[in-house]
């Protein structure tokens, strides 16, 4: 099941962040930042839940200048990565973009993540700008 996150999901989202991202490579979101994002109208933070309605993955999109959605992050706990969780979380950001009549999705992917670059390129996305 997928749904918009609420303040009650903040700690679970933070736990997913800590479990899935290496702090030495990725500057993750703090619990305070997650709560702040949840209070903003420009934030679309979705959670993918297991059968007990516990978040096991999330995707974060932030509207920029009412013109684009910045697909900031997507993470799924390892034990749920063989499910459709990641695809569902990605698709909901695309659907949100379409529903809001935004014609741009900005994906931010680490340069060393070659598999993700290939996946998004195969989905029709292109590199707009590379950052070091």
PDB file of C-alpha atoms in Angstrom:
ATOM      1  CA  UNK A   1       0.000   0.000   0.000  1.00  0.00           C
ATOM      2  CA  UNK A   2       1.217   3.483  -0.794  1.00  0.00           C
ATOM      3  CA  UNK A   3       0.035   6.702   0.809  1.00  0.00           C
ATOM      4  CA  UNK A   4       1.129  10.219   1.629  1.00  0.00           C
ATOM      5  CA  UNK A   5       3.273  10.279   4.740  1.00  0.00           C
ATOM      6  CA  UNK A   6       2.088  11.928   7.938  1.00  0.00           C
ATOM      7  CA  UNK A   7       3.961  13.269  10.963  1.00  0.00           C
ATOM      8  CA  UNK A   8       3.378   9.851  12.558  1.00  0.00           C
ATOM      9  CA  UNK A   9       5.631   8.325   9.864  1.00  0.00           C
ATOM     10  CA  UNK A  10       8.613  10.624  10.481  1.00  0.00           C
ATOM     11  CA  UNK A  11      10.538   8.239  12.743  1.00  0.00           C
ATOM     12  CA  UNK A  12       9.997   5.294  10.379  1.00  0.00           C
ATOM     13  CA  UNK A  13      11.198   7.378   7.410  1.00  0.00           C
ATOM     14  CA  UNK A  14      14.250   8.423   9.411  1.00  0.00           C
ATOM     15  CA  UNK A  15      14.962   4.768  10.285  1.00  0.00           C
ATOM     16  CA  UNK A  16      14.743   3.826   6.585  1.00  0.00           C
ATOM     17  CA  UNK A  17      17.169   6.668   5.753  1.00  0.00           C
ATOM     18  CA  UNK A  18      19.663   5.471   8.363  1.00  0.00           C
ATOM     19  CA  UNK A  19      19.371   1.836   7.274  1.00  0.00           C
ATOM     20  CA  UNK A  20      19.757   2.457   3.552  1.00  0.00           C
ATOM     21  CA  UNK A  21      22.205   5.336   3.147  1.00  0.00           C
ATOM     22  CA  UNK A  22      25.864   5.416   4.129  1.00  0.00           C
ATOM     23  CA  UNK A  23      26.502   8.616   6.099  1.00  0.00           C
ATOM     24  CA  UNK A  24      30.034   8.854   4.672  1.00  0.00           C
ATOM     25  CA  UNK A  25      28.623   9.163   1.121  1.00  0.00           C
ATOM     26  CA  UNK A  26      25.152  10.623   1.530  1.00  0.00           C
ATOM     27  CA  UNK A  27      24.106  13.476   3.772  1.00  0.00           C
ATOM     28  CA  UNK A  28      20.769  12.084   4.905  1.00  0.00           C
ATOM     29  CA  UNK A  29      17.775  13.851   6.308  1.00  0.00           C
ATOM     30  CA  UNK A  30      17.535  14.421  10.030  1.00  0.00           C
ATOM     31  CA  UNK A  31      14.336  13.709  11.930  1.00  0.00           C
ATOM     32  CA  UNK A  32      13.879  17.469  12.303  1.00  0.00           C
ATOM     33  CA  UNK A  33      14.240  17.967   8.524  1.00  0.00           C
ATOM     34  CA  UNK A  34      11.738  15.195   7.803  1.00  0.00           C
ATOM     35  CA  UNK A  35       9.196  16.796  10.133  1.00  0.00           C
ATOM     36  CA  UNK A  36       9.789  20.188   8.516  1.00  0.00           C
ATOM     37  CA  UNK A  37       9.278  18.713   5.034  1.00  0.00           C
ATOM     38  CA  UNK A  38       6.051  17.048   6.151  1.00  0.00           C
ATOM     39  CA  UNK A  39       4.644  20.434   7.116  1.00  0.00           C
ATOM     40  CA  UNK A  40       5.282  22.051   3.709  1.00  0.00           C
ATOM     41  CA  UNK A  41       2.671  22.166   0.953  1.00  0.00           C
ATOM     42  CA  UNK A  42       5.400  21.793  -1.664  1.00  0.00           C
ATOM     43  CA  UNK A  43       6.451  18.394  -0.280  1.00  0.00           C
ATOM     44  CA  UNK A  44       5.114  15.122  -1.611  1.00  0.00           C
ATOM     45  CA  UNK A  45       6.480  12.449   0.706  1.00  0.00           C
ATOM     46  CA  UNK A  46       5.005   9.020   0.096  1.00  0.00           C
ATOM     47  CA  UNK A  47       5.452   5.842   2.104  1.00  0.00           C
ATOM     48  CA  UNK A  48       5.133   2.275   0.906  1.00  0.00           C
ATOM     49  CA  UNK A  49       3.730   0.187   3.750  1.00  0.00           C
ATOM     50  CA  UNK A  50       3.801  -3.498   4.591  1.00  0.00           C
ATOM     51  CA  UNK A  51       0.756  -5.533   5.597  1.00  0.00           C
ATOM     52  CA  UNK A  52       0.894  -3.990   9.107  1.00  0.00           C
ATOM     53  CA  UNK A  53       0.756  -0.458   7.615  1.00  0.00           C
ATOM     54  CA  UNK A  54       4.368   0.163   8.669  1.00  0.00           C
ATOM     55  CA  UNK A  55       6.493   2.187   6.219  1.00  0.00           C
ATOM     56  CA  UNK A  56       9.169   0.063   4.554  1.00  0.00           C
ATOM     57  CA  UNK A  57      10.067   2.574   1.846  1.00  0.00           C
ATOM     58  CA  UNK A  58       9.536   6.172   0.866  1.00  0.00           C
ATOM     59  CA  UNK A  59       9.877   8.594  -2.022  1.00  0.00           C
ATOM     60  CA  UNK A  60      10.279  12.336  -1.696  1.00  0.00           C
ATOM     61  CA  UNK A  61       9.332  14.921  -4.295  1.00  0.00           C
ATOM     62  CA  UNK A  62       9.555  18.664  -3.757  1.00  0.00           C
ATOM     63  CA  UNK A  63       7.803  21.164  -6.018  1.00  0.00           C
ATOM     64  CA  UNK A  64      10.123  23.899  -7.280  1.00  0.00           C
ATOM     65  CA  UNK A  65       8.643  27.209  -8.451  1.00  0.00           C
ATOM     66  CA  UNK A  66       5.415  25.464  -9.498  1.00  0.00           C
ATOM     67  CA  UNK A  67       7.279  24.275 -12.608  1.00  0.00           C
ATOM     68  CA  UNK A  68       9.088  21.071 -11.669  1.00  0.00           C
ATOM     69  CA  UNK A  69       9.247  18.347  -9.090  1.00  0.00           C
ATOM     70  CA  UNK A  70      12.633  17.542  -7.611  1.00  0.00           C
ATOM     71  CA  UNK A  71      12.731  13.804  -7.005  1.00  0.00           C
ATOM     72  CA  UNK A  72      14.962  14.073  -3.984  1.00  0.00           C
ATOM     73  CA  UNK A  73      15.071  10.561  -2.602  1.00  0.00           C
ATOM     74  CA  UNK A  74      13.760   7.023  -2.804  1.00  0.00           C
ATOM     75  CA  UNK A  75      14.639   4.244  -0.367  1.00  0.00           C
ATOM     76  CA  UNK A  76      13.268   0.790   0.370  1.00  0.00           C
ATOM     77  CA  UNK A  77      14.392  -1.515   3.172  1.00  0.00           C
ATOM     78  CA  UNK A  78      16.477  -4.424   1.847  1.00  0.00           C
ATOM     79  CA  UNK A  79      13.950  -7.099   2.753  1.00  0.00           C
ATOM     80  CA  UNK A  80      11.351  -5.360   0.548  1.00  0.00           C
ATOM     81  CA  UNK A  81      13.578  -4.622  -2.445  1.00  0.00           C
ATOM     82  CA  UNK A  82      12.394  -7.725  -4.303  1.00  0.00           C
ATOM     83  CA  UNK A  83       8.824  -6.378  -4.236  1.00  0.00           C
ATOM     84  CA  UNK A  84       7.286  -3.678  -6.415  1.00  0.00           C
ATOM     85  CA  UNK A  85       7.922  -1.062  -3.696  1.00  0.00           C
ATOM     86  CA  UNK A  86      10.603   0.972  -5.506  1.00  0.00           C
ATOM     87  CA  UNK A  87       8.723   0.950  -8.815  1.00  0.00           C
ATOM     88  CA  UNK A  88       5.499   1.975  -7.070  1.00  0.00           C
ATOM     89  CA  UNK A  89       7.261   4.779  -5.186  1.00  0.00           C
ATOM     90  CA  UNK A  90       8.876   6.030  -8.390  1.00  0.00           C
ATOM     91  CA  UNK A  91       5.598   5.874 -10.296  1.00  0.00           C
ATOM     92  CA  UNK A  92       3.735   7.894  -7.663  1.00  0.00           C
ATOM     93  CA  UNK A  93       6.190  10.780  -8.096  1.00  0.00           C
ATOM     94  CA  UNK A  94       5.673  10.636 -11.878  1.00  0.00           C
ATOM     95  CA  UNK A  95       1.897  10.529 -11.375  1.00  0.00           C
ATOM     96  CA  UNK A  96       2.046  13.456  -8.948  1.00  0.00           C
ATOM     97  CA  UNK A  97       4.021  15.438 -11.518  1.00  0.00           C
ATOM     98  CA  UNK A  98       1.424  14.718 -14.210  1.00  0.00           C
ATOM     99  CA  UNK A  99      -1.514  15.479 -11.908  1.00  0.00           C
ATOM    100  CA  UNK A 100       0.042  18.833 -11.000  1.00  0.00           C
ATOM    101  CA  UNK A 101       0.711  19.569 -14.708  1.00  0.00           C
ATOM    102  CA  UNK A 102       4.466  19.775 -14.144  1.00  0.00           C
ATOM    103  CA  UNK A 103       6.511  18.969 -17.222  1.00  0.00           C
ATOM    104  CA  UNK A 104       9.860  18.425 -15.501  1.00  0.00           C
ATOM    105  CA  UNK A 105      11.091  15.863 -13.009  1.00  0.00           C
ATOM    106  CA  UNK A 106      14.564  16.530 -11.677  1.00  0.00           C
ATOM    107  CA  UNK A 107      16.339  13.343 -10.638  1.00  0.00           C
ATOM    108  CA  UNK A 108      19.456  13.628  -8.559  1.00  0.00           C
ATOM    109  CA  UNK A 109      21.609  10.511  -8.793  1.00  0.00           C
ATOM    110  CA  UNK A 110      25.142   9.998  -7.553  1.00  0.00           C
ATOM    111  CA  UNK A 111      27.600   9.828 -10.434  1.00  0.00           C
ATOM    112  CA  UNK A 112      28.925   6.448  -9.247  1.00  0.00           C
ATOM    113  CA  UNK A 113      25.455   4.844  -9.346  1.00  0.00           C
ATOM    114  CA  UNK A 114      25.776   3.492 -12.894  1.00  0.00           C
ATOM    115  CA  UNK A 115      22.908   0.990 -12.557  1.00  0.00           C
ATOM    116  CA  UNK A 116      20.458   3.738 -11.643  1.00  0.00           C
ATOM    117  CA  UNK A 117      21.735   5.926 -14.509  1.00  0.00           C
ATOM    118  CA  UNK A 118      21.034   3.070 -16.956  1.00  0.00           C
ATOM    119  CA  UNK A 119      17.593   2.383 -15.468  1.00  0.00           C
ATOM    120  CA  UNK A 120      16.442   5.996 -15.749  1.00  0.00           C
ATOM    121  CA  UNK A 121      17.912   6.382 -19.226  1.00  0.00           C
ATOM    122  CA  UNK A 122      15.954   3.275 -20.298  1.00  0.00           C
ATOM    123  CA  UNK A 123      12.817   4.935 -18.877  1.00  0.00           C
ATOM    124  CA  UNK A 124      13.330   7.921 -21.186  1.00  0.00           C
ATOM    125  CA  UNK A 125      15.133  10.308 -18.845  1.00  0.00           C
ATOM    126  CA  UNK A 126      18.221  12.193 -19.967  1.00  0.00           C
ATOM    127  CA  UNK A 127      21.140  13.876 -18.241  1.00  0.00           C
ATOM    128  CA  UNK A 128      20.570  17.582 -17.972  1.00  0.00           C
ATOM    129  CA  UNK A 129      23.540  18.475 -15.793  1.00  0.00           C
ATOM    130  CA  UNK A 130      26.256  16.507 -14.020  1.00  0.00           C
ATOM    131  CA  UNK A 131      27.568  17.605 -10.666  1.00  0.00           C
ATOM    132  CA  UNK A 132      30.786  16.532  -9.014  1.00  0.00           C
TER     133      UNK A 132
END
